[in-house]
Amino acid sequence: MAKKRRRLMEHERLILDAPADVSDEEVVMVDTIAAAVDVSGEVEGSVFIQGALSSLTPLQWGVITATVLEGATEKEAAVRLGISK
């Protein structure tokens, strides 16, 4: 049994749905999957963007919303907001 288990441990390291070894109530995983996204970087960026957006005037906010979020051209945004391009 020990030989079979060792062979499985050596050749089947991609099984990620179960612990590889449980000894002294400590669970050791054979492999881990790296995060596809840099979570701390995403949070930091989000906080920075929220801070920057909160400092905009209502008109600036309207321009950003129309052009970036809604995909309007600068001319369309200007007409919608009643301002010159």
mmCIF file of N, CA and C in Angstrom:
data_model
loop_
_atom_site.group_PDB
_atom_site.id
_atom_site.type_symbol
_atom_site.label_atom_id
_atom_site.label_comp_id
_atom_site.label_asym_id
_atom_site.label_seq_id
_atom_site.Cartn_x
_atom_site.Cartn_y
_atom_site.Cartn_z
ATOM 1 N N MET A 1 0.825 -1.196 0.000
ATOM 2 C CA MET A 1 0.000 0.000 0.000
ATOM 3 C C MET A 1 0.865 1.254 0.000
ATOM 4 N N ALA A 2 1.928 1.257 0.790
ATOM 5 C CA ALA A 2 2.788 2.432 0.868
ATOM 6 C C ALA A 2 3.445 2.714 -0.481
ATOM 7 N N LYS A 3 3.852 1.671 -1.166
ATOM 8 C CA LYS A 3 4.487 1.830 -2.468
ATOM 9 C C LYS A 3 3.494 2.394 -3.480
ATOM 10 N N LYS A 4 2.273 1.883 -3.436
ATOM 11 C CA LYS A 4 1.234 2.355 -4.345
ATOM 12 C C LYS A 4 0.921 3.829 -4.063
ATOM 13 N N ARG A 5 0.809 4.173 -2.800
ATOM 14 C CA ARG A 5 0.511 5.561 -2.428
ATOM 15 C C ARG A 5 1.645 6.495 -2.877
ATOM 16 N N ARG A 6 2.877 6.084 -2.686
ATOM 17 C CA ARG A 6 4.017 6.888 -3.098
ATOM 18 C C ARG A 6 4.007 7.092 -4.611
ATOM 19 N N ARG A 7 3.717 6.022 -5.348
ATOM 20 C CA ARG A 7 3.655 6.129 -6.811
ATOM 21 C C ARG A 7 2.540 7.091 -7.233
ATOM 22 N N LEU A 8 1.404 7.012 -6.582
ATOM 23 C CA LEU A 8 0.310 7.939 -6.883
ATOM 24 C C LEU A 8 0.719 9.379 -6.579
ATOM 25 N N MET A 9 1.404 9.571 -5.466
ATOM 26 C CA MET A 9 1.847 10.900 -5.081
ATOM 27 C C MET A 9 2.823 11.477 -6.111
ATOM 28 N N GLU A 10 3.663 10.637 -6.666
ATOM 29 C CA GLU A 10 4.662 11.089 -7.624
ATOM 30 C C GLU A 10 4.077 11.353 -9.002
ATOM 31 N N HIS A 11 3.097 10.568 -9.410
ATOM 32 C CA HIS A 11 2.603 10.631 -10.779
ATOM 33 C C HIS A 11 1.266 11.346 -10.940
ATOM 34 N N GLU A 12 0.574 11.593 -9.900
ATOM 35 C CA GLU A 12 -0.734 12.213 -10.026
ATOM 36 C C GLU A 12 -0.807 13.489 -9.195
ATOM 37 N N ARG A 13 0.118 14.363 -9.411
ATOM 38 C CA ARG A 13 0.184 15.612 -8.661
ATOM 39 C C ARG A 13 -0.834 16.642 -9.119
ATOM 40 N N LEU A 14 -1.566 16.388 -10.156
ATOM 41 C CA LEU A 14 -2.534 17.348 -10.653
ATOM 42 C C LEU A 14 -3.925 17.164 -10.066
ATOM 43 N N ILE A 15 -4.114 16.210 -9.216
ATOM 44 C CA ILE A 15 -5.403 16.025 -8.558
ATOM 45 C C ILE A 15 -5.504 17.068 -7.462
ATOM 46 N N LEU A 16 -6.421 18.015 -7.642
ATOM 47 C CA LEU A 16 -6.499 19.142 -6.721
ATOM 48 C C LEU A 16 -7.766 19.141 -5.876
ATOM 49 N N ASP A 17 -8.571 18.107 -6.008
ATOM 50 C CA ASP A 17 -9.843 18.117 -5.303
ATOM 51 C C ASP A 17 -9.806 17.409 -3.949
ATOM 52 N N ALA A 18 -8.652 16.963 -3.514
ATOM 53 C CA ALA A 18 -8.558 16.281 -2.229
ATOM 54 C C ALA A 18 -7.176 16.506 -1.629
ATOM 55 N N PRO A 19 -7.081 16.458 -0.316
ATOM 56 C CA PRO A 19 -5.770 16.593 0.322
ATOM 57 C C PRO A 19 -4.854 15.453 -0.094
ATOM 58 N N ALA A 20 -3.580 15.752 -0.234
ATOM 59 C CA ALA A 20 -2.621 14.728 -0.613
ATOM 60 C C ALA A 20 -2.158 13.934 0.594
ATOM 61 N N ASP A 21 -2.082 14.596 1.739
ATOM 62 C CA ASP A 21 -1.566 13.916 2.917
ATOM 63 C C ASP A 21 -2.212 14.522 4.149
ATOM 64 N N VAL A 22 -2.637 13.687 5.036
ATOM 65 C CA VAL A 22 -3.185 14.169 6.300
ATOM 66 C C VAL A 22 -2.392 13.495 7.409
ATOM 67 N N SER A 23 -1.549 14.279 8.070
ATOM 68 C CA SER A 23 -0.777 13.736 9.163
ATOM 69 C C SER A 23 -0.843 14.700 10.336
ATOM 70 N N ASP A 24 -1.089 14.196 11.500
ATOM 71 C CA ASP A 24 -1.208 15.016 12.704
ATOM 72 C C ASP A 24 -2.219 16.143 12.519
ATOM 73 N N GLU A 25 -3.311 15.824 11.836
ATOM 74 C CA GLU A 25 -4.410 16.759 11.585
ATOM 75 C C GLU A 25 -3.984 17.976 10.767
ATOM 76 N N GLU A 26 -2.863 17.908 10.122
ATOM 77 C CA GLU A 26 -2.416 18.985 9.243
ATOM 78 C C GLU A 26 -2.664 18.546 7.816
ATOM 79 N N VAL A 27 -3.374 19.356 7.056
ATOM 80 C CA VAL A 27 -3.675 19.014 5.674
ATOM 81 C C VAL A 27 -2.635 19.663 4.781
ATOM 82 N N VAL A 28 -2.014 18.842 3.946
ATOM 83 C CA VAL A 28 -1.007 19.328 3.016
ATOM 84 C C VAL A 28 -1.524 19.060 1.611
ATOM 85 N N MET A 29 -1.655 20.105 0.813
ATOM 86 C CA MET A 29 -2.123 19.934 -0.555
ATOM 87 C C MET A 29 -0.929 19.652 -1.465
ATOM 88 N N VAL A 30 -1.145 18.850 -2.470
ATOM 89 C CA VAL A 30 -0.090 18.489 -3.401
ATOM 90 C C VAL A 30 0.277 19.686 -4.274
ATOM 91 N N ASP A 31 -0.705 20.428 -4.703
ATOM 92 C CA ASP A 31 -0.458 21.505 -5.628
ATOM 93 C C ASP A 31 -1.467 22.618 -5.355
ATOM 94 N N THR A 32 -1.164 23.790 -5.799
ATOM 95 C CA THR A 32 -2.093 24.904 -5.678
ATOM 96 C C THR A 32 -2.200 25.591 -7.026
ATOM 97 N N ILE A 33 -3.270 26.297 -7.223
ATOM 98 C CA ILE A 33 -3.476 27.041 -8.453
ATOM 99 C C ILE A 33 -3.292 28.511 -8.120
ATOM 100 N N ALA A 34 -2.430 29.163 -8.856
ATOM 101 C CA ALA A 34 -2.190 30.587 -8.629
ATOM 102 C C ALA A 34 -3.424 31.377 -9.044
ATOM 103 N N ALA A 35 -3.667 32.461 -8.358
ATOM 104 C CA ALA A 35 -4.789 33.317 -8.702
ATOM 105 C C ALA A 35 -4.586 33.872 -10.101
ATOM 106 N N ALA A 36 -5.642 33.881 -10.880
ATOM 107 C CA ALA A 36 -5.570 34.405 -12.235
ATOM 108 C C ALA A 36 -5.487 35.928 -12.229
ATOM 109 N N VAL A 37 -5.840 36.513 -11.108
ATOM 110 C CA VAL A 37 -5.867 37.964 -10.993
ATOM 111 C C VAL A 37 -5.058 38.369 -9.770
ATOM 112 N N ASP A 38 -4.351 39.468 -9.881
ATOM 113 C CA ASP A 38 -3.620 40.034 -8.754
ATOM 114 C C ASP A 38 -4.643 40.770 -7.886
ATOM 115 N N VAL A 39 -5.201 40.084 -6.903
ATOM 116 C CA VAL A 39 -6.298 40.621 -6.103
ATOM 117 C C VAL A 39 -5.891 41.889 -5.372
ATOM 118 N N SER A 40 -4.737 41.896 -4.746
ATOM 119 C CA SER A 40 -4.320 43.097 -4.014
ATOM 120 C C SER A 40 -4.111 44.266 -4.966
ATOM 121 N N GLY A 41 -3.592 43.998 -6.143
ATOM 122 C CA GLY A 41 -3.420 45.042 -7.147
ATOM 123 C C GLY A 41 -4.752 45.583 -7.640
ATOM 124 N N GLU A 42 -5.714 44.672 -7.812
ATOM 125 C CA GLU A 42 -7.056 45.080 -8.241
ATOM 126 C C GLU A 42 -7.710 45.974 -7.189
ATOM 127 N N VAL A 43 -7.587 45.600 -5.938
ATOM 128 C CA VAL A 43 -8.177 46.393 -4.849
ATOM 129 C C VAL A 43 -7.514 47.759 -4.772
ATOM 130 N N GLU A 44 -6.203 47.778 -4.850
ATOM 131 C CA GLU A 44 -5.474 49.047 -4.792
ATOM 132 C C GLU A 44 -5.884 49.954 -5.945
ATOM 133 N N GLY A 45 -5.995 49.383 -7.129
ATOM 134 C CA GLY A 45 -6.423 50.155 -8.292
ATOM 135 C C GLY A 45 -7.832 50.678 -8.137
ATOM 136 N N SER A 46 -8.710 49.842 -7.599
ATOM 137 C CA SER A 46 -10.099 50.243 -7.392
ATOM 138 C C SER A 46 -10.201 51.391 -6.398
ATOM 139 N N VAL A 47 -9.443 51.314 -5.314
ATOM 140 C CA VAL A 47 -9.443 52.383 -4.312
ATOM 141 C C VAL A 47 -8.926 53.673 -4.924
ATOM 142 N N PHE A 48 -7.866 53.582 -5.735
ATOM 143 C CA PHE A 48 -7.313 54.762 -6.398
ATOM 144 C C PHE A 48 -8.348 55.386 -7.333
ATOM 145 N N ILE A 49 -9.004 54.549 -8.132
ATOM 146 C CA ILE A 49 -10.000 55.049 -9.083
ATOM 147 C C ILE A 49 -11.181 55.681 -8.354
ATOM 148 N N GLN A 50 -11.647 55.049 -7.280
ATOM 149 C CA GLN A 50 -12.756 55.624 -6.508
ATOM 150 C C GLN A 50 -12.381 56.991 -5.955
ATOM 151 N N GLY A 51 -11.158 57.123 -5.469
ATOM 152 C CA GLY A 51 -10.694 58.408 -4.950
ATOM 153 C C GLY A 51 -10.642 59.465 -6.041
ATOM 154 N N ALA A 52 -10.141 59.067 -7.200
ATOM 155 C CA ALA A 52 -10.053 60.012 -8.313
ATOM 156 C C ALA A 52 -11.437 60.420 -8.798
ATOM 157 N N LEU A 53 -12.345 59.466 -8.921
ATOM 158 C CA LEU A 53 -13.700 59.775 -9.381
ATOM 159 C C LEU A 53 -14.467 60.633 -8.392
ATOM 160 N N SER A 54 -14.202 60.459 -7.119
ATOM 161 C CA SER A 54 -14.931 61.244 -6.112
ATOM 162 C C SER A 54 -14.521 62.716 -6.131
ATOM 163 N N SER A 55 -13.383 63.024 -6.752
ATOM 164 C CA SER A 55 -12.939 64.412 -6.808
ATOM 165 C C SER A 55 -13.429 65.136 -8.063
ATOM 166 N N LEU A 56 -14.153 64.456 -8.945
ATOM 167 C CA LEU A 56 -14.645 65.070 -10.171
ATOM 168 C C LEU A 56 -15.859 65.959 -9.913
ATOM 169 N N THR A 57 -15.983 66.978 -10.753
ATOM 170 C CA THR A 57 -17.196 67.806 -10.711
ATOM 171 C C THR A 57 -18.325 67.020 -11.377
ATOM 172 N N PRO A 58 -19.572 67.421 -11.151
ATOM 173 C CA PRO A 58 -20.681 66.718 -11.817
ATOM 174 C C PRO A 58 -20.549 66.715 -13.351
ATOM 175 N N LEU A 59 -20.064 67.803 -13.924
ATOM 176 C CA LEU A 59 -19.895 67.862 -15.375
ATOM 177 C C LEU A 59 -18.808 66.888 -15.829
ATOM 178 N N GLN A 60 -17.688 66.854 -15.126
ATOM 179 C CA GLN A 60 -16.623 65.909 -15.457
ATOM 180 C C GLN A 60 -17.117 64.470 -15.324
ATOM 181 N N TRP A 61 -17.888 64.229 -14.273
ATOM 182 C CA TRP A 61 -18.460 62.894 -14.062
ATOM 183 C C TRP A 61 -19.369 62.513 -15.228
ATOM 184 N N GLY A 62 -20.169 63.472 -15.700
ATOM 185 C CA GLY A 62 -21.059 63.223 -16.836
ATOM 186 C C GLY A 62 -20.289 62.889 -18.101
ATOM 187 N N VAL A 63 -19.203 63.603 -18.345
ATOM 188 C CA VAL A 63 -18.384 63.345 -19.532
ATOM 189 C C VAL A 63 -17.758 61.953 -19.445
ATOM 190 N N ILE A 64 -17.190 61.621 -18.317
ATOM 191 C CA ILE A 64 -16.572 60.296 -18.131
ATOM 192 C C ILE A 64 -17.620 59.194 -18.294
ATOM 193 N N THR A 65 -18.765 59.369 -17.683
ATOM 194 C CA THR A 65 -19.830 58.362 -17.774
ATOM 195 C C THR A 65 -20.259 58.163 -19.219
ATOM 196 N N ALA A 66 -20.497 59.282 -19.928
ATOM 197 C CA ALA A 66 -20.972 59.186 -21.309
ATOM 198 C C ALA A 66 -19.935 58.563 -22.235
ATOM 199 N N THR A 67 -18.685 58.991 -22.125
ATOM 200 C CA THR A 67 -17.665 58.525 -23.074
ATOM 201 C C THR A 67 -17.072 57.166 -22.713
ATOM 202 N N VAL A 68 -16.747 56.973 -21.459
ATOM 203 C CA VAL A 68 -16.061 55.732 -21.073
ATOM 204 C C VAL A 68 -17.053 54.600 -20.803
ATOM 205 N N LEU A 69 -18.046 54.870 -19.976
ATOM 206 C CA LEU A 69 -18.955 53.803 -19.575
ATOM 207 C C LEU A 69 -20.038 53.504 -20.614
ATOM 208 N N GLU A 70 -20.535 54.551 -21.293
ATOM 209 C CA GLU A 70 -21.624 54.353 -22.246
ATOM 210 C C GLU A 70 -21.148 54.286 -23.687
ATOM 211 N N GLY A 71 -19.872 54.615 -23.929
ATOM 212 C CA GLY A 71 -19.309 54.492 -25.267
ATOM 213 C C GLY A 71 -19.672 55.603 -26.235
ATOM 214 N N ALA A 72 -20.175 56.725 -25.747
ATOM 215 C CA ALA A 72 -20.517 57.842 -26.624
ATOM 216 C C ALA A 72 -19.243 58.518 -27.117
ATOM 217 N N THR A 73 -19.340 59.124 -28.303
ATOM 218 C CA THR A 73 -18.208 59.906 -28.795
ATOM 219 C C THR A 73 -18.165 61.213 -28.015
ATOM 220 N N GLU A 74 -17.059 61.933 -28.155
ATOM 221 C CA GLU A 74 -16.943 63.225 -27.470
ATOM 222 C C GLU A 74 -18.046 64.178 -27.932
ATOM 223 N N LYS A 75 -18.321 64.167 -29.237
ATOM 224 C CA LYS A 75 -19.359 65.041 -29.792
ATOM 225 C C LYS A 75 -20.730 64.674 -29.222
ATOM 226 N N GLU A 76 -21.046 63.378 -29.187
ATOM 227 C CA GLU A 76 -22.328 62.924 -28.632
ATOM 228 C C GLU A 76 -22.451 63.315 -27.164
ATOM 229 N N ALA A 77 -21.379 63.164 -26.411
ATOM 230 C CA ALA A 77 -21.396 63.531 -24.990
ATOM 231 C C ALA A 77 -21.601 65.026 -24.830
ATOM 232 N N ALA A 78 -20.932 65.803 -25.671
ATOM 233 C CA ALA A 78 -21.072 67.253 -25.589
ATOM 234 C C ALA A 78 -22.503 67.681 -25.879
ATOM 235 N N VAL A 79 -23.117 67.119 -26.910
ATOM 236 C CA VAL A 79 -24.506 67.447 -27.252
ATOM 237 C C VAL A 79 -25.434 67.042 -26.102
ATOM 238 N N ARG A 80 -25.249 65.849 -25.598
ATOM 239 C CA ARG A 80 -26.097 65.341 -24.507
ATOM 240 C C ARG A 80 -25.992 66.214 -23.264
ATOM 241 N N LEU A 81 -24.789 66.688 -22.962
ATOM 242 C CA LEU A 81 -24.561 67.472 -21.756
ATOM 243 C C LEU A 81 -24.740 68.972 -21.985
ATOM 244 N N GLY A 82 -24.964 69.370 -23.232
ATOM 245 C CA GLY A 82 -25.171 70.776 -23.534
ATOM 246 C C GLY A 82 -23.922 71.611 -23.409
ATOM 247 N N ILE A 83 -22.797 71.051 -23.786
ATOM 248 C CA ILE A 83 -21.521 71.775 -23.706
ATOM 249 C C ILE A 83 -20.830 71.695 -25.067
ATOM 250 N N SER A 84 -19.803 72.515 -25.244
ATOM 251 C CA SER A 84 -19.036 72.447 -26.494
ATOM 252 C C SER A 84 -17.973 71.365 -26.377
ATOM 253 N N LYS A 85 -17.601 70.834 -27.488
ATOM 254 C CA LYS A 85 -16.598 69.774 -27.518
ATOM 255 C C LYS A 85 -15.287 70.355 -27.113
#
